[in-house]
CSV table of C-alpha atoms in Angstrom, one decimal:
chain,number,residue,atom,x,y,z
A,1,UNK,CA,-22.7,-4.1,85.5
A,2,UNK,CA,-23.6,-6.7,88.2
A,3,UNK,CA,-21.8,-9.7,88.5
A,4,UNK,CA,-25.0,-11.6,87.8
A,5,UNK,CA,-25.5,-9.3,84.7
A,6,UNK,CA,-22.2,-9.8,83.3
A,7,UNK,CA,-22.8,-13.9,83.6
A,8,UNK,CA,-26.0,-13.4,81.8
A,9,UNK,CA,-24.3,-11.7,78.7
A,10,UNK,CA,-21.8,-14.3,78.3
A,11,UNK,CA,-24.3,-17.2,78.9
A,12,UNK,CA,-26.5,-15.6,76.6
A,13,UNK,CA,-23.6,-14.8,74.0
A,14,UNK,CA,-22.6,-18.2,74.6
A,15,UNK,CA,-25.9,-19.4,73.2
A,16,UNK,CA,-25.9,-17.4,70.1
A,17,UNK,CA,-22.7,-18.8,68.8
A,18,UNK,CA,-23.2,-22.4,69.9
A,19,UNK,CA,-26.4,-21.6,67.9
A,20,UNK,CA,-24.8,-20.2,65.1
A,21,UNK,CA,-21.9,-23.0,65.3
A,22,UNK,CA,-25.0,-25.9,65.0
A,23,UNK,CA,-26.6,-23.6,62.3
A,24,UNK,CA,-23.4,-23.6,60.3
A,25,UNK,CA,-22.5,-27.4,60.9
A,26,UNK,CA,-26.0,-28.2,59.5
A,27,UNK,CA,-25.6,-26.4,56.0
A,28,UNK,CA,-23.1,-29.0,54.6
A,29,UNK,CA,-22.0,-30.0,51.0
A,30,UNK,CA,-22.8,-33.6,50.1
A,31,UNK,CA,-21.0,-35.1,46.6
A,32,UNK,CA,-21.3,-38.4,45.3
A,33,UNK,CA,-22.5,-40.9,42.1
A,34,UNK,CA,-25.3,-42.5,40.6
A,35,UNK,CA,-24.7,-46.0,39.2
A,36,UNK,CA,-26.5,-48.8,37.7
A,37,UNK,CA,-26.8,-51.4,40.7
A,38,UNK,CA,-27.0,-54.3,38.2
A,39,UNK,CA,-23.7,-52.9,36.0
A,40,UNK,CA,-21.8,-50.7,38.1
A,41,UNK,CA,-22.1,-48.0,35.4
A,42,UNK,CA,-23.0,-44.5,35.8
A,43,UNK,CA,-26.4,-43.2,35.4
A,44,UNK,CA,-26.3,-39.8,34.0
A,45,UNK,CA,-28.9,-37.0,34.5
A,46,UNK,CA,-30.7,-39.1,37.4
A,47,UNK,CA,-32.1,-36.2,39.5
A,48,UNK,CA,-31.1,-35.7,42.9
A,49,UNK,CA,-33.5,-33.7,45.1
A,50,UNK,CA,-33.6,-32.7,49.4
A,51,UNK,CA,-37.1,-34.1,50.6
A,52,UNK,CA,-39.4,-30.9,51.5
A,53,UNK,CA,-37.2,-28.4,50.0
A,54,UNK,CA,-36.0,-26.7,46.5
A,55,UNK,CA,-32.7,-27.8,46.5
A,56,UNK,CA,-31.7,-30.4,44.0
A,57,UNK,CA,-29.8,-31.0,40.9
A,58,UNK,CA,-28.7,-33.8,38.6
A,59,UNK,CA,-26.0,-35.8,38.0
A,60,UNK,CA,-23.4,-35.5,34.8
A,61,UNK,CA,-22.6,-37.4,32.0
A,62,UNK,CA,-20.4,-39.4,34.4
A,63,UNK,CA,-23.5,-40.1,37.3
A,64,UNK,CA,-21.3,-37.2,39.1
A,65,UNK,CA,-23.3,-34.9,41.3
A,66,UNK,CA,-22.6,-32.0,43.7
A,67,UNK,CA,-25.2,-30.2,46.3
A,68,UNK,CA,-24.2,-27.2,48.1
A,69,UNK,CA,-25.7,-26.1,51.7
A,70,UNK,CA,-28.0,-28.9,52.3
A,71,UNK,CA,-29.5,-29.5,55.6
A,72,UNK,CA,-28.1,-32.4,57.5
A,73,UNK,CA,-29.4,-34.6,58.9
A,74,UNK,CA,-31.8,-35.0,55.8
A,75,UNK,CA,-33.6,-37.3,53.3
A,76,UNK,CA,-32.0,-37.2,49.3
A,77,UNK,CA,-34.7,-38.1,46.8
A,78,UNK,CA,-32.7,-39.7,43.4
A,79,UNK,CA,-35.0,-40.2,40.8
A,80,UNK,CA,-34.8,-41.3,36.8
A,81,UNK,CA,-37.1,-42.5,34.3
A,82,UNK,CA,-35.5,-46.0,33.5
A,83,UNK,CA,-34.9,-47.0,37.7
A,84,UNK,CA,-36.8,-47.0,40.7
A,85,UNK,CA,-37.0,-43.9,42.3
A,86,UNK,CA,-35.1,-44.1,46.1
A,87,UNK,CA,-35.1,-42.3,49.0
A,88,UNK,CA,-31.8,-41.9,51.1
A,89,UNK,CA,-31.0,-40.4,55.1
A,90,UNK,CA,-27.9,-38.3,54.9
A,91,UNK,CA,-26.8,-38.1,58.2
A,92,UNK,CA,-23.5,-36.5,57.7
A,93,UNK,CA,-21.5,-34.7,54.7
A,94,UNK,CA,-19.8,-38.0,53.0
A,95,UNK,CA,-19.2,-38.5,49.2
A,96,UNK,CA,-22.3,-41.2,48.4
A,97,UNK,CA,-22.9,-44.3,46.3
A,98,UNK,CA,-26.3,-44.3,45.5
A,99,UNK,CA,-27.0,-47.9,44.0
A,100,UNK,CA,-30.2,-47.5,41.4
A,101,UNK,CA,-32.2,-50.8,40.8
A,102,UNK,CA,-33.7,-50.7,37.0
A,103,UNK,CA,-37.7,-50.4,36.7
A,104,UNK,CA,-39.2,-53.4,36.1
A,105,UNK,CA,-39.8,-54.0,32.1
A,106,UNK,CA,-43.2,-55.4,31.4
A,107,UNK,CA,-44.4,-56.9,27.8
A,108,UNK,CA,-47.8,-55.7,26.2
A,109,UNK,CA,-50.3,-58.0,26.5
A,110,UNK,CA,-53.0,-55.7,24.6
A,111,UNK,CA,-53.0,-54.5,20.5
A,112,UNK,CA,-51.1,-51.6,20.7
A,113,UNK,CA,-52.1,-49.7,17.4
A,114,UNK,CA,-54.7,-48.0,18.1
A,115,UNK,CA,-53.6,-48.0,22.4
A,116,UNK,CA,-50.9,-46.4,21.2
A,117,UNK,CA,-52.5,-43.2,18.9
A,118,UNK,CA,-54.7,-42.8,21.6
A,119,UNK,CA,-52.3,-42.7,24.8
A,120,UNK,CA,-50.9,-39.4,22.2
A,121,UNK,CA,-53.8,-38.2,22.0
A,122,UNK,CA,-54.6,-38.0,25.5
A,123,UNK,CA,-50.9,-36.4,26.6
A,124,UNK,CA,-52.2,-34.0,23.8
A,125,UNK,CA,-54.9,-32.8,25.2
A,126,UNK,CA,-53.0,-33.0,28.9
A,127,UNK,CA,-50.7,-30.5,27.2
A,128,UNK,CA,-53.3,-28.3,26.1
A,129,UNK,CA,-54.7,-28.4,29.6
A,130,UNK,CA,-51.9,-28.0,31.8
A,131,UNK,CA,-50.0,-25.2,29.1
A,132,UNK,CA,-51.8,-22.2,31.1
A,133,UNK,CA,-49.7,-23.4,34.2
A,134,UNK,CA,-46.6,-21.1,33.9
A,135,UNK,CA,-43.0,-21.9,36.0
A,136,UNK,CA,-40.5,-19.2,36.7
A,137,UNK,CA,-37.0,-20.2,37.6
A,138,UNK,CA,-33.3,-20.4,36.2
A,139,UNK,CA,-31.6,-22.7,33.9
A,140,UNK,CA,-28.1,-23.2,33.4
A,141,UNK,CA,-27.0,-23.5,30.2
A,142,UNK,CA,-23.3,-25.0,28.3
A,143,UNK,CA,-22.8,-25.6,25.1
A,144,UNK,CA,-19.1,-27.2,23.9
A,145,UNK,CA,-17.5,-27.6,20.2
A,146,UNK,CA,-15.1,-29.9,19.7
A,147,UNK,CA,-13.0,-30.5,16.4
A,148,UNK,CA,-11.7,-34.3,16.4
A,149,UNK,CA,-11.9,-34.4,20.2
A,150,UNK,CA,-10.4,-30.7,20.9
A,151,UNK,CA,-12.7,-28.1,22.2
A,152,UNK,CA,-12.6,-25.0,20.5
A,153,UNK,CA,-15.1,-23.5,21.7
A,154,UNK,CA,-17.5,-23.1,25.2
A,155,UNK,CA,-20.6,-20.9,26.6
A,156,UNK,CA,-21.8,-20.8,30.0
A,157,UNK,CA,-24.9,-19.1,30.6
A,158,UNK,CA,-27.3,-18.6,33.8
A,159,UNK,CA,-30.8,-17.7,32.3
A,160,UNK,CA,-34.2,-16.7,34.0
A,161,UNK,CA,-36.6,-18.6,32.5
A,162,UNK,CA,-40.6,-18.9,32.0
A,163,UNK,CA,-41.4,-22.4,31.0
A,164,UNK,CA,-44.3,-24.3,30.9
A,165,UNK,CA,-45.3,-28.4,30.7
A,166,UNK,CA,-44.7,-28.0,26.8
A,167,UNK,CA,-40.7,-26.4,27.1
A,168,UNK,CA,-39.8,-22.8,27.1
A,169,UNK,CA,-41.0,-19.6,26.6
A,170,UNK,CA,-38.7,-16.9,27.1
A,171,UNK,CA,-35.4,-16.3,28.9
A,172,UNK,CA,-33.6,-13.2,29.8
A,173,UNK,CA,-29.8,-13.3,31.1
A,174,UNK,CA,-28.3,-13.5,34.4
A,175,UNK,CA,-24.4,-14.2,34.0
A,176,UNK,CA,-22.2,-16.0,30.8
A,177,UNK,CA,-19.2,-16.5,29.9
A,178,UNK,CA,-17.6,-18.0,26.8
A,179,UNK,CA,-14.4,-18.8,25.6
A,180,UNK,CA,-13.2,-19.9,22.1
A,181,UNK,CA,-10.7,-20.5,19.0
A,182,UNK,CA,-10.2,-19.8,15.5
A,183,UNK,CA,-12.4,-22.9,13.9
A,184,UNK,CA,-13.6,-23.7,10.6
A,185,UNK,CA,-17.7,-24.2,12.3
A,186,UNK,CA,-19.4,-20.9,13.4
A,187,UNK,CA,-23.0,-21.7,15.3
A,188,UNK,CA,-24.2,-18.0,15.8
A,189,UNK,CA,-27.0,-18.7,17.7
A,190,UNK,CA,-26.9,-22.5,19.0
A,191,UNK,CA,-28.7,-21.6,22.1
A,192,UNK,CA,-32.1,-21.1,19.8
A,193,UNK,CA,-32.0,-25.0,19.6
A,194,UNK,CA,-33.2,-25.1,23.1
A,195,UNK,CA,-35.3,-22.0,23.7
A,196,UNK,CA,-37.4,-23.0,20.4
A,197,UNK,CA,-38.0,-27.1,20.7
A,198,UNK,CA,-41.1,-27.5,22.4
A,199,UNK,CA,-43.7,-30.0,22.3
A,200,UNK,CA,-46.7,-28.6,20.7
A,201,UNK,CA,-47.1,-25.5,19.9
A,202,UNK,CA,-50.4,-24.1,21.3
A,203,UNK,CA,-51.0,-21.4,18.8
A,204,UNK,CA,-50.9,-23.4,15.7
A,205,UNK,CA,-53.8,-25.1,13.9
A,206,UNK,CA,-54.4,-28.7,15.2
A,207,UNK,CA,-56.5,-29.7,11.9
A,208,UNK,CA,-53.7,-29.5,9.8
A,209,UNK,CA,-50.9,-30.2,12.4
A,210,UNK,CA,-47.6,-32.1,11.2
A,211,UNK,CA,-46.2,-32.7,15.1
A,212,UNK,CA,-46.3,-35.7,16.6
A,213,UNK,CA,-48.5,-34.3,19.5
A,214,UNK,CA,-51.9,-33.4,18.3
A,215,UNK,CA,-54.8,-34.9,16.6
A,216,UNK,CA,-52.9,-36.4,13.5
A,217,UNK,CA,-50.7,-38.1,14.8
A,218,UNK,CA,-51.7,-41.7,13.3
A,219,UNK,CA,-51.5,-39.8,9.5
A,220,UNK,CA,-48.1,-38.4,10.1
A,221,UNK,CA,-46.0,-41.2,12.2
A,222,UNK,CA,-45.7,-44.5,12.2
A,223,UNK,CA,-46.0,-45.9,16.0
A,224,UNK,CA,-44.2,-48.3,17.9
A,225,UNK,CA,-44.1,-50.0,21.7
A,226,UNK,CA,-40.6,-50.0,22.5
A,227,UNK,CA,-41.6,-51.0,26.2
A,228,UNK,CA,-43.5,-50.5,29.5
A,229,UNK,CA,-41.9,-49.5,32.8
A,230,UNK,CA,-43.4,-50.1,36.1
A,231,UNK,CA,-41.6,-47.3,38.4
A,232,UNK,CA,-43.6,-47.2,41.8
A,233,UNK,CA,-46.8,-46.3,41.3
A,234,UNK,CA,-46.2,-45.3,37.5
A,235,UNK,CA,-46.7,-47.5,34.6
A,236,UNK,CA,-44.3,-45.0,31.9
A,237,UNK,CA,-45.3,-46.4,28.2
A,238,UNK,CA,-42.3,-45.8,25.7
A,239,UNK,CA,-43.7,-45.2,22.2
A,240,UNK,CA,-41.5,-45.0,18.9
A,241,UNK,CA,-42.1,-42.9,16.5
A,242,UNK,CA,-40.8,-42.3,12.8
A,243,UNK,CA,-42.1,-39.7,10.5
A,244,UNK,CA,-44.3,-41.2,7.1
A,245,UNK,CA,-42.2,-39.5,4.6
A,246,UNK,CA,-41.2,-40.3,0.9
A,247,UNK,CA,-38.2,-37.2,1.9
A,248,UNK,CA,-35.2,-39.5,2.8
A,249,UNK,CA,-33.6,-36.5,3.8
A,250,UNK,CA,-36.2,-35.6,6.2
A,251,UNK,CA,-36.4,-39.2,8.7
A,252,UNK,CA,-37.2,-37.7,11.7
A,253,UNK,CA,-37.7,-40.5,14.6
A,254,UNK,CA,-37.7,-41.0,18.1
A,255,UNK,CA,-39.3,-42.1,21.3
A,256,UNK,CA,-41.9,-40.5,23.5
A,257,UNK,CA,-42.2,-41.8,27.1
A,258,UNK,CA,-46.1,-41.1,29.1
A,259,UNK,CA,-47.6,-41.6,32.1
A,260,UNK,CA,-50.3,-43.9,31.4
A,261,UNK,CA,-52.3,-42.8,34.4
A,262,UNK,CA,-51.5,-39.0,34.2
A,263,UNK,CA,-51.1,-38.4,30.4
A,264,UNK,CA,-48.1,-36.2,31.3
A,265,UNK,CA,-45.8,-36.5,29.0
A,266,UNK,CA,-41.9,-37.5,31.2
A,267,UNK,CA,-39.4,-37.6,27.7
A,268,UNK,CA,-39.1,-36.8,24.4
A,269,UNK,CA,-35.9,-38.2,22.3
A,270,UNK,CA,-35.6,-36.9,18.5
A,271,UNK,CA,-33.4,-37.4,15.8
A,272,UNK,CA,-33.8,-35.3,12.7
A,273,UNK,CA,-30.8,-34.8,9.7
A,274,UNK,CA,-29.1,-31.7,10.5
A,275,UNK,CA,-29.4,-28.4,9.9
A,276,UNK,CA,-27.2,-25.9,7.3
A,277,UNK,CA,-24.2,-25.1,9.2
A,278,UNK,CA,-21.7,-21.7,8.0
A,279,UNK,CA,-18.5,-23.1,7.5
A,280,UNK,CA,-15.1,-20.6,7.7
A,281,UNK,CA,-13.4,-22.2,4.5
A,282,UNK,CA,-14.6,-22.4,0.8
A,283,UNK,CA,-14.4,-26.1,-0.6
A,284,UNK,CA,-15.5,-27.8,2.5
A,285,UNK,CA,-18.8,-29.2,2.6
A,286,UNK,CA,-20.7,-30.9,5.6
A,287,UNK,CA,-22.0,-34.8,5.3
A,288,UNK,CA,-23.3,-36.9,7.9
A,289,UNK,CA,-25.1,-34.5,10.0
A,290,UNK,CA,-27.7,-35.3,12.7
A,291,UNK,CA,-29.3,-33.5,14.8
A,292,UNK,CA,-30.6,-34.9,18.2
A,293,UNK,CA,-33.0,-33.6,20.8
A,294,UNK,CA,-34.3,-34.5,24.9
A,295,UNK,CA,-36.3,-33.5,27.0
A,296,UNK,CA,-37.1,-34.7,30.0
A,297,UNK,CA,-40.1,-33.3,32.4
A,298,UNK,CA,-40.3,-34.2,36.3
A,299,UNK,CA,-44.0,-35.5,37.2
A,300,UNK,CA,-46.3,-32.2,38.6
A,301,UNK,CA,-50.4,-32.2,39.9
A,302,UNK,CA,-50.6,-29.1,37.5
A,303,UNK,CA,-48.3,-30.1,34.3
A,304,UNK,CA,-45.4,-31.8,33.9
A,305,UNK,CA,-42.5,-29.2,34.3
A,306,UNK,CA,-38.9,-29.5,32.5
A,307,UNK,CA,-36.2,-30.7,34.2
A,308,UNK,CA,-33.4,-30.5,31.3
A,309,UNK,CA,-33.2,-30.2,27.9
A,310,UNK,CA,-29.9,-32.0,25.6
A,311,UNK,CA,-29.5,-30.7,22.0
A,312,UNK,CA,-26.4,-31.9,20.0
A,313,UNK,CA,-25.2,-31.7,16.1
A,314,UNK,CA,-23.1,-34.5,15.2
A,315,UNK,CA,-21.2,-34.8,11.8
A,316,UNK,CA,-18.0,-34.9,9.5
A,317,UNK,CA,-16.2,-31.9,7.3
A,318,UNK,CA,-14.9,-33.2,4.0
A,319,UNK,CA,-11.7,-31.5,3.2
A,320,UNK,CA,-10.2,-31.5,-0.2
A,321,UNK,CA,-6.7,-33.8,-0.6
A,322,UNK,CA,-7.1,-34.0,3.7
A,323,UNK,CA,-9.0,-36.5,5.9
A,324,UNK,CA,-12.5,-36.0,7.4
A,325,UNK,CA,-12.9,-33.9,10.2
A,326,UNK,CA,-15.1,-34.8,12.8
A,327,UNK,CA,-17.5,-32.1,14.4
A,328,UNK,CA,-19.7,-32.1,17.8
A,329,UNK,CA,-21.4,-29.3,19.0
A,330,UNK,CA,-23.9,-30.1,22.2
A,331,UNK,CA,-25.5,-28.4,25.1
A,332,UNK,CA,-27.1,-29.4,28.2
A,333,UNK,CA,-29.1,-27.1,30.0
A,334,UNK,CA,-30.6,-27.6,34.0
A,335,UNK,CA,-33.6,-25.8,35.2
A,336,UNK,CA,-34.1,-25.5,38.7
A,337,UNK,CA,-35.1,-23.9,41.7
A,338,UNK,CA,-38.9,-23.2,39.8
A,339,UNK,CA,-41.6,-21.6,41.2
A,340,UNK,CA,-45.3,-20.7,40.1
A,341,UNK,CA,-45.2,-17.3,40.9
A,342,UNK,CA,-44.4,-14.1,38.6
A,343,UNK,CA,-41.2,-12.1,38.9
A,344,UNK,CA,-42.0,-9.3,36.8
A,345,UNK,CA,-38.6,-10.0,34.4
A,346,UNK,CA,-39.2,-9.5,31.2
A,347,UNK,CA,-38.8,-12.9,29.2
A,348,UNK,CA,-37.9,-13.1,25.8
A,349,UNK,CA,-38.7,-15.5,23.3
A,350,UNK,CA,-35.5,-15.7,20.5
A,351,UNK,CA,-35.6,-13.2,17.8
A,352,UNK,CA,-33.8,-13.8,14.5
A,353,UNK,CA,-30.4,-12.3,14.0
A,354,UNK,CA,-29.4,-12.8,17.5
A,355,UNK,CA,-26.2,-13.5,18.6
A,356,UNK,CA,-25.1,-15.9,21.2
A,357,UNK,CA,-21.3,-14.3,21.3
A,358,UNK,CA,-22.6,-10.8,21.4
A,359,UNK,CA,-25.0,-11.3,23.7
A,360,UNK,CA,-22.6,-12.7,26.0
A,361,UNK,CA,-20.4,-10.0,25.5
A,362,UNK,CA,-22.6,-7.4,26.8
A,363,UNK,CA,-22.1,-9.2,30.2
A,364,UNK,CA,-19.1,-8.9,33.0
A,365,UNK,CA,-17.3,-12.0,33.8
A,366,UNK,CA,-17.8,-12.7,37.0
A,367,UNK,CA,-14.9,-15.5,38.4
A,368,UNK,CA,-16.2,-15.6,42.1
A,369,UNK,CA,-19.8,-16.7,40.5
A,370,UNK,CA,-18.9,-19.6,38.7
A,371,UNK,CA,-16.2,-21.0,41.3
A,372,UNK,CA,-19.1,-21.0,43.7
A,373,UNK,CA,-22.1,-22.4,41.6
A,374,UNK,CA,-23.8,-25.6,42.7
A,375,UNK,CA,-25.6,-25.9,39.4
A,376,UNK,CA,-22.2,-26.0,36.9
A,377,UNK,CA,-21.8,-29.8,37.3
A,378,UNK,CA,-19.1,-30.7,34.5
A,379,UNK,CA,-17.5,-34.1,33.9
A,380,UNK,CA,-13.9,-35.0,34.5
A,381,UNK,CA,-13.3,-34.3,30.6
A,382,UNK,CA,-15.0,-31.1,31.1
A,383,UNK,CA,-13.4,-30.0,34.0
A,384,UNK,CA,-10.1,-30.0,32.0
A,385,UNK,CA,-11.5,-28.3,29.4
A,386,UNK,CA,-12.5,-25.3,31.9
A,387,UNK,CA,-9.4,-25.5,33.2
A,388,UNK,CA,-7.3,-25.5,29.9
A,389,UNK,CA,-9.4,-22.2,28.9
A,390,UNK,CA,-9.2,-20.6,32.7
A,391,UNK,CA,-5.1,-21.3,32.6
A,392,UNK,CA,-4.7,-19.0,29.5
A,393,UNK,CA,-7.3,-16.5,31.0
A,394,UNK,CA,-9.6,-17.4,28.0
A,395,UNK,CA,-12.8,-16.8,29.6
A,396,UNK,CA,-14.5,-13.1,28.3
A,397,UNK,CA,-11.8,-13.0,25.5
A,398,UNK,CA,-11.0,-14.2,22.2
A,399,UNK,CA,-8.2,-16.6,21.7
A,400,UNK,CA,-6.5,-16.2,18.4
A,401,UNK,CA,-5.2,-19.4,18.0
């Protein structure tokens, strides 16, 4: 080998790891908060996106958010239904502040009855529309238990999902774990909670339909304007809702928030009594039980397509000669990195008898995974839950006590 040929080598080699060096030092991890610019407080679930790409995630119960191999330099898009949505440069991997200003309130000025029973009727029909329009992606998925404050119990799950611009469709498993104690509340399949709530469900007869999105909606709820949001180009229109009922044990209400301009329907909040829950120990009985639904959809030409979904049971054990005990069991659940193209998995909807536990079971516990996940965002409180259950090498077993 020439002298000249040698040279060329290392110049070229040189190259190719200067290259690879500037490749590497682009691909950085960026962390940081969401807060309320007017309070200081944290905005949870604010969605926090890189501009032209699928990378993005949202931020915790504590405005916390993490993104893993982003591009840098690069433009952050933070978005969320009550602000105005901002664009940030990120020129280099530093924790971030991002500083939301709230959307700008506006009063009606119109009637709102019948405004109101017709916006519905119109993100009804959208729905109908738009419910062809399929998105395949993954969702991750944790559901906690806590007794009086103490967590006895958590599920992790990585689902492949089919969803649509009315909720979701069908799943089938990618990785889970789990981890739990002896407890006096067993929820065999609490997952169902978010695979089954959906908006409308296109199947059923709209002449007789009961839901608040379809044709009857004016005979079944009574409607409310809990406010108008100017957000950009968006005017969002928050409508309450409460069922017409003479069932005081059946007062489901809520709010529904629409894009006046698009019909696509951007939130749904419910609150419904809560369902019968198996309890481990004869005498008890359950009171003050509610059960609470959310989802939230991101804007789309082609149907609105969920973003997360929040389902929670609140409520209180009465013990005989003991004190009430206090019960929460909730799960949030992320969908990302969707796309309108097949895969060829085979989704599948939830079929009765199932068993979250023994699903999960099936699975191997994979450490590596989860310590390297962008998508399991947890709070500080939930962070020391992990850890309490990863310190007794709880995760994939069954603690006895």
């Amino acid at each position: 080998m020439t002298g000249s040929t040698q040279f060329m080598v290392r110049y070229s080699t040189v190259c190719v790891l200067l290259l690879l060096s500037h490749f590497a030092l682009a691909q950085q991890r960026i962390t940081g908060n969401v807060v309320d610019a007017a309070t200081d407080r944290p905005i949870p679930y604010a969605s926090i996106t890189v501009l032209n790409t699928r990378l993005g995630t949202t931020s915790n119960a504590d405005g916390e958010f993490e993104l893993k191999t982003v591009p840098l330099p690069g433009k952050v898009v933070v978005s969320h239904l009550s602000y105005a949505r901002d664009t940030l440069t990120v020129a280099a991997a530093q924790p971030l502040q991002i500083r939301m200003q709230p959307a700008s309130v506006l009063l009606a000025e119109a009637p709102v009855g019948g405004y109101l029973e017709e916006l519905i009727k119109k993100a009804y029909r959208q729905l109908r529309q738009s419910n062809t329009q399929k998105t395949y992606g993954q969702a991750f998925y944790r559901q906690t238990t806590q007794l009086d404050g103490d967590a006895t119990k958590v599920q992790e799950m990585i689902w492949n999902t089919k969803t649509s611009s009315a909720g979701m469709e069908g799943t089938t498993l990618a990785q889970a774990r789990y981890a739990k104690k002896k407890s006096l509340v067993s929820f065999k399949n609490f997952s169902a909670y978010t695979k089954t709530v959906v908006l409308f469900d296109p199947k059923a007869d709209s002449a007789a339909s009961k839901s608040l999105l379809g044709p009857n909606v004016a005979r079944n709820f009574t409607l409310s304007l809990v406010g108008v949001t100017q957000n950009g180009p968006q005017q969002l229109v928050e409508i309450g809702f409460k069922r017409k009922t003479d069932d005081k044990q059946n007062t489901e209400q809520g709010s529904i928030i629409i894009d006046e301009t698009t019909h696509q329907i951007l939130r749904l909040q419910l609150e419904t009594p809560g369902m019968p829950i198996k309890l481990n120990a004869p005498g008890y009985r359950f009171k003050e039980q509610t059960l609470a639904f959310e989802l939230v959809f991101q804007p789309a030409p082609d149907g609105a397509v969920l973003e997360y979904t929040k389902v929670s049971i609140r409520a209180a054990v009465d013990r005989p000669l003991k004190g009430d005990l206090r019960i929460q069991t909730s799960s949030f659940t992320y969908f990302y990195d969707g796309r309108p193209t097949p895969t060829g998995l085979a989704y599948a909807p939830v079929k009765k008898g199932e068993s979250d536990l023994e699903t999960i079971k099936q699975t191997t516990y994979e450490p590596a995974f989860w310590q390297k996940s962008s998508v399991v965002k947890r709070t500080p409180l939930e962070e020391g839950i992990i850890k309490s259950f990863e310190q007794k090498g709880a995760f994939g077993t069954l603690l006895s006590h």
